Short mmCIF file of C-alpha atoms in Angstrom, two decimals:
data_model
loop_
_atom_site.label_atom_id
_atom_site.label_comp_id
_atom_site.label_asym_id
_atom_site.label_seq_id
_atom_site.Cartn_x
_atom_site.Cartn_y
_atom_site.Cartn_z
CA UNK A 510 23.59 4.50 15.95
CA UNK A 511 22.68 8.14 16.42
CA UNK A 512 21.94 9.84 13.14
CA UNK A 513 22.38 13.38 14.40
CA UNK A 514 20.23 16.46 13.87
CA UNK A 515 16.67 15.87 12.82
CA UNK A 516 16.47 12.48 14.53
CA UNK A 517 15.37 12.13 18.11
CA UNK A 518 17.94 10.72 20.52
CA UNK A 519 18.41 6.96 20.26
CA UNK A 520 16.41 6.36 17.10
CA UNK A 521 17.91 3.53 15.11
CA UNK A 522 16.90 1.09 12.42
CA UNK A 523 19.06 -1.64 10.89
CA UNK A 524 17.79 -4.43 8.66
CA UNK A 525 19.32 -7.12 6.52
CA UNK A 526 18.06 -9.43 3.80
CA UNK A 527 19.97 -12.40 2.43
CA UNK A 528 19.60 -14.80 -0.45
CA UNK A 529 19.04 -18.27 0.99
CA UNK A 530 22.17 -20.40 0.81
CA UNK A 531 24.60 -17.47 0.70
CA UNK A 532 26.77 -17.50 3.85
CA UNK A 533 23.83 -18.24 6.12
CA UNK A 534 24.79 -20.01 9.34
CA UNK A 535 22.63 -22.45 11.24
CA UNK A 536 21.52 -19.67 13.59
CA UNK A 537 20.72 -17.34 10.68
CA UNK A 538 18.46 -19.57 8.63
CA UNK A 539 16.37 -17.97 5.93
CA UNK A 540 12.61 -18.11 6.11
CA UNK A 541 12.21 -20.12 2.92
CA UNK A 542 12.47 -17.38 0.29
CA UNK A 543 14.54 -18.28 -2.76
CA UNK A 544 15.56 -14.68 -3.39
CA UNK A 545 16.78 -11.85 -1.21
CA UNK A 546 13.63 -9.97 -2.14
CA UNK A 547 10.58 -11.68 -3.46
CA UNK A 548 9.55 -10.03 -6.66
CA UNK A 549 6.05 -9.30 -5.42
CA UNK A 550 7.44 -7.34 -2.47
CA UNK A 551 9.31 -5.11 -4.89
CA UNK A 552 6.03 -4.77 -6.75
CA UNK A 553 4.40 -3.51 -3.56
CA UNK A 554 6.90 -0.65 -3.37
CA UNK A 555 6.49 -0.04 -7.12
CA UNK A 556 2.73 0.18 -6.63
CA UNK A 557 3.14 2.74 -3.85
CA UNK A 558 5.54 4.78 -5.99
CA UNK A 559 2.95 4.98 -8.76
CA UNK A 560 0.25 6.18 -6.39
CA UNK A 561 2.13 9.03 -4.73
CA UNK A 562 5.33 11.03 -5.05
CA UNK A 563 5.80 11.21 -1.28
CA UNK A 564 4.46 9.24 1.66
CA UNK A 565 5.31 8.30 5.22
CA UNK A 566 7.16 5.07 5.96
CA UNK A 567 6.26 3.92 9.46
CA UNK A 568 8.61 1.33 10.97
CA UNK A 569 7.70 -0.80 13.98
CA UNK A 570 9.21 -3.98 15.38
CA UNK A 571 6.64 -6.11 13.56
CA UNK A 572 5.48 -4.20 10.49
CA UNK A 573 6.31 -1.68 7.80
CA UNK A 574 3.64 0.77 6.69
CA UNK A 575 3.39 3.14 3.75
CA UNK A 576 0.95 5.90 4.61
CA UNK A 577 -0.60 8.66 2.55
CA UNK A 578 -2.73 10.75 4.85
CA UNK A 579 -4.87 12.78 2.48
CA UNK A 580 -7.90 14.67 3.70
CA UNK A 581 -10.83 12.78 2.20
CA UNK A 582 -13.20 15.48 3.41
CA UNK A 583 -11.43 18.02 1.19
CA UNK A 584 -11.09 15.75 -1.84
CA UNK A 585 -7.76 14.08 -1.13
CA UNK A 586 -7.06 10.36 -1.37
CA UNK A 587 -5.65 8.28 1.48
CA UNK A 588 -3.56 5.12 1.40
CA UNK A 589 -2.53 2.54 3.98
CA UNK A 590 -0.17 -0.27 2.97
CA UNK A 591 0.93 -2.79 5.59
CA UNK A 592 3.70 -5.42 5.32
CA UNK A 593 4.99 -7.88 7.90
CA UNK A 594 8.70 -7.23 8.47
CA UNK A 595 9.43 -10.82 9.56
CA UNK A 596 8.76 -11.99 6.00
CA UNK A 597 10.74 -9.12 4.49
CA UNK A 598 13.97 -9.12 6.51
CA UNK A 599 16.17 -11.89 7.88
CA UNK A 600 17.47 -9.57 10.58
CA UNK A 601 15.76 -6.47 11.90
CA UNK A 602 16.69 -4.13 14.73
CA UNK A 603 14.78 -0.98 15.62
CA UNK A 604 15.07 1.48 18.47
CA UNK A 605 12.42 4.16 18.62
CA UNK A 606 12.13 7.23 20.79
CA UNK A 607 11.37 5.18 23.90
CA UNK A 608 10.20 1.73 25.00
CA UNK A 609 6.55 2.81 24.82
CA UNK A 610 7.03 4.54 21.46
CA UNK A 611 9.24 2.01 19.73
CA UNK A 612 8.65 3.12 16.16
CA UNK A 613 9.99 5.57 13.59
CA UNK A 614 8.13 7.68 11.04
CA UNK A 615 9.98 8.81 7.92
CA UNK A 616 8.77 10.87 4.98
CA UNK A 617 10.20 9.30 1.83
CA UNK A 618 9.87 9.44 -1.94
CA UNK A 619 8.81 5.84 -2.72
CA UNK A 620 10.17 6.11 -6.27
CA UNK A 621 13.71 6.46 -4.83
CA UNK A 622 13.18 3.37 -2.68
CA UNK A 623 11.75 1.49 -5.65
CA UNK A 624 14.83 2.25 -7.78
CA UNK A 625 17.17 1.11 -5.01
CA UNK A 626 15.30 -2.17 -4.50
CA UNK A 627 15.35 -2.92 -8.22
CA UNK A 628 19.15 -2.87 -8.23
CA UNK A 629 19.16 -5.09 -5.14
CA UNK A 630 16.73 -7.81 -6.19
CA UNK A 631 19.53 -10.18 -7.27
CA UNK A 632 21.92 -9.23 -4.48
CA UNK A 633 23.51 -11.77 -2.11
CA UNK A 634 22.58 -9.55 0.81
CA UNK A 635 21.02 -6.16 1.41
CA UNK A 636 21.56 -3.98 4.47
CA UNK A 637 19.37 -0.99 5.26
CA UNK A 638 20.24 1.56 7.92
CA UNK A 639 19.01 4.92 9.07
CA UNK A 640 22.05 7.17 8.67
CA UNK A 641 23.02 10.82 8.80
CA UNK A 642 24.80 12.19 5.73
CA UNK A 643 24.10 15.77 4.67
CA UNK A 644 20.57 14.92 5.78
CA UNK A 645 18.86 11.88 7.32
CA UNK A 646 18.94 8.96 4.87
CA UNK A 647 17.90 5.38 4.50
CA UNK A 648 21.15 3.86 3.30
CA UNK A 649 20.74 0.66 1.30
CA UNK A 650 23.91 -1.37 0.68
CA UNK A 651 23.54 -4.29 -1.72
CA UNK A 652 26.26 -6.95 -2.08
CA UNK A 653 26.04 -8.09 -5.67
CA UNK A 654 27.18 -11.46 -7.06
CA UNK A 655 30.75 -11.42 -8.37
CA UNK A 656 32.85 -13.85 -10.41
CA UNK A 657 35.98 -12.80 -8.48
CA UNK A 658 36.83 -12.91 -4.79
CA UNK A 659 36.28 -9.17 -4.56
CA UNK A 660 32.80 -8.30 -3.42
CA UNK A 661 30.79 -5.64 -5.22
CA UNK A 662 28.68 -3.38 -3.02
CA UNK A 663 26.28 -0.80 -4.41
CA UNK A 664 25.11 1.85 -1.95
CA UNK A 665 22.04 4.03 -2.25
CA UNK A 666 21.42 6.97 0.07
CA UNK A 667 17.70 7.73 0.06
CA UNK A 668 16.93 11.13 1.64
CA UNK A 669 14.19 11.08 4.25
CA UNK A 670 12.58 13.50 6.68
CA UNK A 671 12.10 12.24 10.21
CA UNK A 672 8.56 12.93 11.43
CA UNK A 673 8.54 14.30 15.00
CA UNK A 674 6.54 12.40 17.58
CA UNK A 675 3.99 15.21 18.01
CA UNK A 676 2.77 14.56 14.44
CA UNK A 677 2.53 10.77 14.60
CA UNK A 678 -1.21 10.81 15.23
CA UNK A 679 -1.71 12.09 11.68
CA UNK A 680 -0.41 8.79 10.28
CA UNK A 681 -2.34 6.13 12.18
CA UNK A 682 -4.36 3.43 10.44
CA UNK A 683 -7.64 4.85 9.15
CA UNK A 684 -10.74 3.31 10.64
CA UNK A 685 -12.83 1.06 8.44
CA UNK A 686 -15.82 3.19 7.44
CA UNK A 687 -19.31 1.88 8.15
CA UNK A 688 -20.03 0.91 4.58
CA UNK A 689 -23.38 0.31 2.94
CA UNK A 690 -22.16 -2.36 0.52
CA UNK A 691 -18.99 -4.44 0.31
CA UNK A 692 -18.26 -6.43 -2.86
CA UNK A 693 -15.44 -8.37 -4.49
CA UNK A 694 -14.00 -6.67 -7.55
CA UNK A 695 -14.01 -8.19 -11.03
CA UNK A 696 -10.66 -9.13 -12.64
CA UNK A 697 -8.55 -6.00 -12.29
CA UNK A 698 -7.31 -6.03 -15.89
CA UNK A 699 -10.90 -6.09 -17.11
CA UNK A 700 -11.89 -3.31 -14.74
CA UNK A 701 -8.90 -1.20 -15.76
CA UNK A 702 -9.73 -1.67 -19.44
CA UNK A 703 -13.29 -0.44 -18.86
CA UNK A 704 -12.14 2.56 -16.82
CA UNK A 705 -9.52 3.47 -19.44
CA UNK A 706 -12.18 3.63 -22.14
CA UNK A 707 -14.61 5.58 -19.98
CA UNK A 708 -11.93 8.14 -19.13
CA UNK A 709 -12.03 9.31 -22.74
CA UNK A 710 -15.71 10.19 -22.34
CA UNK A 711 -16.02 11.73 -18.88
CA UNK A 712 -14.06 13.08 -15.91
CA UNK A 713 -16.26 11.25 -13.42
CA UNK A 714 -17.39 7.67 -12.97
CA UNK A 715 -20.12 6.15 -10.81
CA UNK A 716 -19.32 2.82 -9.19
CA UNK A 717 -22.40 1.18 -7.71
CA UNK A 718 -22.96 -2.24 -6.17
CA UNK A 719 -25.46 -4.23 -4.12
CA UNK A 720 -25.53 -7.23 -1.80
CA UNK A 721 -26.42 -9.62 -4.64
CA UNK A 722 -22.87 -9.45 -5.98
CA UNK A 723 -23.76 -7.02 -8.77
CA UNK A 724 -21.61 -4.04 -9.68
CA UNK A 725 -21.94 -1.37 -12.36
CA UNK A 726 -19.47 1.13 -13.73
CA UNK A 727 -21.22 3.98 -15.47
CA UNK A 728 -20.74 7.45 -16.87
CA UNK A 729 -23.40 9.95 -17.81
CA UNK A 730 -22.89 13.17 -19.73
CA UNK A 731 -25.12 15.38 -21.83
CA UNK A 732 -23.98 13.47 -24.90
CA UNK A 733 -23.53 9.88 -23.79
CA UNK A 734 -24.55 7.34 -21.16
CA UNK A 735 -22.49 4.15 -20.80
CA UNK A 736 -22.84 1.36 -18.24
CA UNK A 737 -20.81 -1.82 -17.80
CA UNK A 738 -22.44 -4.55 -15.69
CA UNK A 739 -20.74 -7.21 -13.57
CA UNK A 740 -22.69 -10.03 -11.91
CA UNK A 741 -22.03 -12.85 -9.43
CA UNK A 742 -18.97 -11.14 -7.95
CA UNK A 743 -19.84 -12.12 -4.40
CA UNK A 744 -19.89 -10.11 -1.21
CA UNK A 745 -17.23 -10.44 1.51
CA UNK A 746 -18.54 -12.08 4.71
CA UNK A 747 -17.89 -9.22 7.10
CA UNK A 748 -19.13 -10.13 10.54
CA UNK A 749 -17.79 -11.20 13.90
CA UNK A 750 -14.18 -11.30 12.71
CA UNK A 751 -14.43 -8.19 10.52
CA UNK A 752 -13.88 -4.55 11.28
CA UNK A 753 -17.55 -3.71 10.83
CA UNK A 754 -19.53 -4.93 13.83
CA UNK A 755 -22.12 -6.63 11.66
CA UNK A 756 -22.89 -7.08 8.00
CA UNK A 757 -25.58 -4.78 6.61
CA UNK A 758 -28.02 -7.71 6.36
CA UNK A 759 -30.97 -5.42 6.99
CA UNK A 760 -30.34 -3.76 3.65
CA UNK A 761 -32.40 -4.67 0.58
CA UNK A 762 -30.01 -6.94 -1.41
CA UNK A 763 -31.07 -5.30 -4.69
CA UNK A 764 -30.56 -1.74 -3.47
CA UNK A 765 -27.51 -0.10 -5.00
CA UNK A 766 -24.98 1.96 -3.03
CA UNK A 767 -22.94 4.29 -5.20
CA UNK A 768 -19.95 6.60 -5.19
CA UNK A 769 -19.26 9.13 -7.94
CA UNK A 770 -15.50 9.58 -8.10
CA UNK A 771 -12.84 11.37 -10.09
CA UNK A 772 -12.09 8.84 -12.81
CA UNK A 773 -8.41 9.83 -12.93
CA UNK A 774 -7.95 8.83 -9.27
CA UNK A 775 -9.52 5.43 -9.84
CA UNK A 776 -7.53 4.92 -13.02
CA UNK A 777 -4.28 5.85 -11.24
CA UNK A 778 -4.95 3.21 -8.60
CA UNK A 779 -5.76 0.48 -11.14
CA UNK A 780 -2.82 1.43 -13.37
CA UNK A 781 -0.36 1.59 -10.49
CA UNK A 782 -1.12 -1.74 -8.85
CA UNK A 783 1.43 -4.47 -9.61
CA UNK A 784 0.68 -6.82 -6.73
CA UNK A 785 -1.89 -9.06 -8.46
CA UNK A 786 -3.73 -9.55 -5.16
CA UNK A 787 -5.31 -12.83 -4.12
CA UNK A 788 -8.36 -10.85 -2.96
CA UNK A 789 -9.60 -7.47 -4.17
CA UNK A 790 -12.72 -5.82 -2.83
CA UNK A 791 -14.30 -2.46 -2.32
CA UNK A 792 -16.55 -0.95 0.30
CA UNK A 793 -18.98 1.80 -0.64
CA UNK A 794 -20.20 4.43 1.79
CA UNK A 795 -23.15 5.73 -0.19
CA UNK A 796 -22.19 8.96 -1.95
CA UNK A 797 -19.29 9.52 0.43
CA UNK A 798 -16.31 7.17 0.05
CA UNK A 799 -15.00 4.41 -2.20
CA UNK A 800 -12.74 2.20 -0.08
CA UNK A 801 -10.58 -0.23 -2.12
CA UNK A 802 -8.80 -3.14 -0.42
CA UNK A 803 -6.14 -5.45 -1.91
CA UNK A 804 -4.89 -8.47 0.06
CA UNK A 805 -1.97 -10.72 -0.88
CA UNK A 806 -0.07 -13.00 1.51
CA UNK A 807 1.12 -10.73 4.35
CA UNK A 808 0.45 -7.49 2.47
CA UNK A 809 -2.67 -5.36 2.66
CA UNK A 810 -3.27 -2.18 0.67
CA UNK A 811 -6.17 0.16 1.37
CA UNK A 812 -7.04 3.15 -0.79
CA UNK A 813 -9.72 5.71 -0.04
CA UNK A 814 -11.22 7.84 -2.82
CA UNK A 815 -13.74 10.55 -1.81
CA UNK A 816 -17.04 10.76 -3.63
CA UNK A 817 -17.95 13.97 -5.47
CA UNK A 818 -21.39 15.33 -6.09
#
């Protein structure tokens, strides 16, 4: 399927999701999901839509990525969300620019994709294609349950911009920074509640942690100083199988690493997340970057907030 102007020759993406048990042949068996879309996967897209109005959707044969490539050095936030397509689609076909560049990059408004998926979460099947209407679109066609023999199909055309290959390097996975401290986060609802209250007192928040599993959230102004302490959170065992070559074991376990960040950016991240991750952690590059990581099943979400002085 050629989608016309704005799409390089031969680019194609077609995907289909089915509800298990609905017209699935022996050779088209579902992967064990009871619904066409697991609710938490919709929540992933909802989370992305709350973090940014526009991002890049990178499609490969194995994964889907939502990418926000902000310039941390100039105060912007960055995001990298990765999902395994094999657990998202029952059928998936993609043809990129060439065999050695078999991927497609699309700029999309995640809120539009979120709305479309909400209407499709109870569908018997969902088909997604890259099409050419008045502009390039991701066309989502959802076959809804019907009491009659006539099928009901709802179609959403989601406008996208196709990113040319010369710009792809701007949307690669960010490298794991060489952090000073990595720590598991406290319960996210508790953390959000603390940040919400602190936002009423200051525009900036200091998050500090050490290798003894201790973390503090604090604000300091001319009028008030408030600190919330968390203990026994634990520190992730980065090492031979981690992105950092070795854990910072040479560091004094009691020594705090800190990042002073815009409290609104941290609050937006905590407010927007709907994934309820099985693991949540943060890495601190002292006075430079706060790197938040959420992991849940085959989904990973990374969020980078620059430190301010």
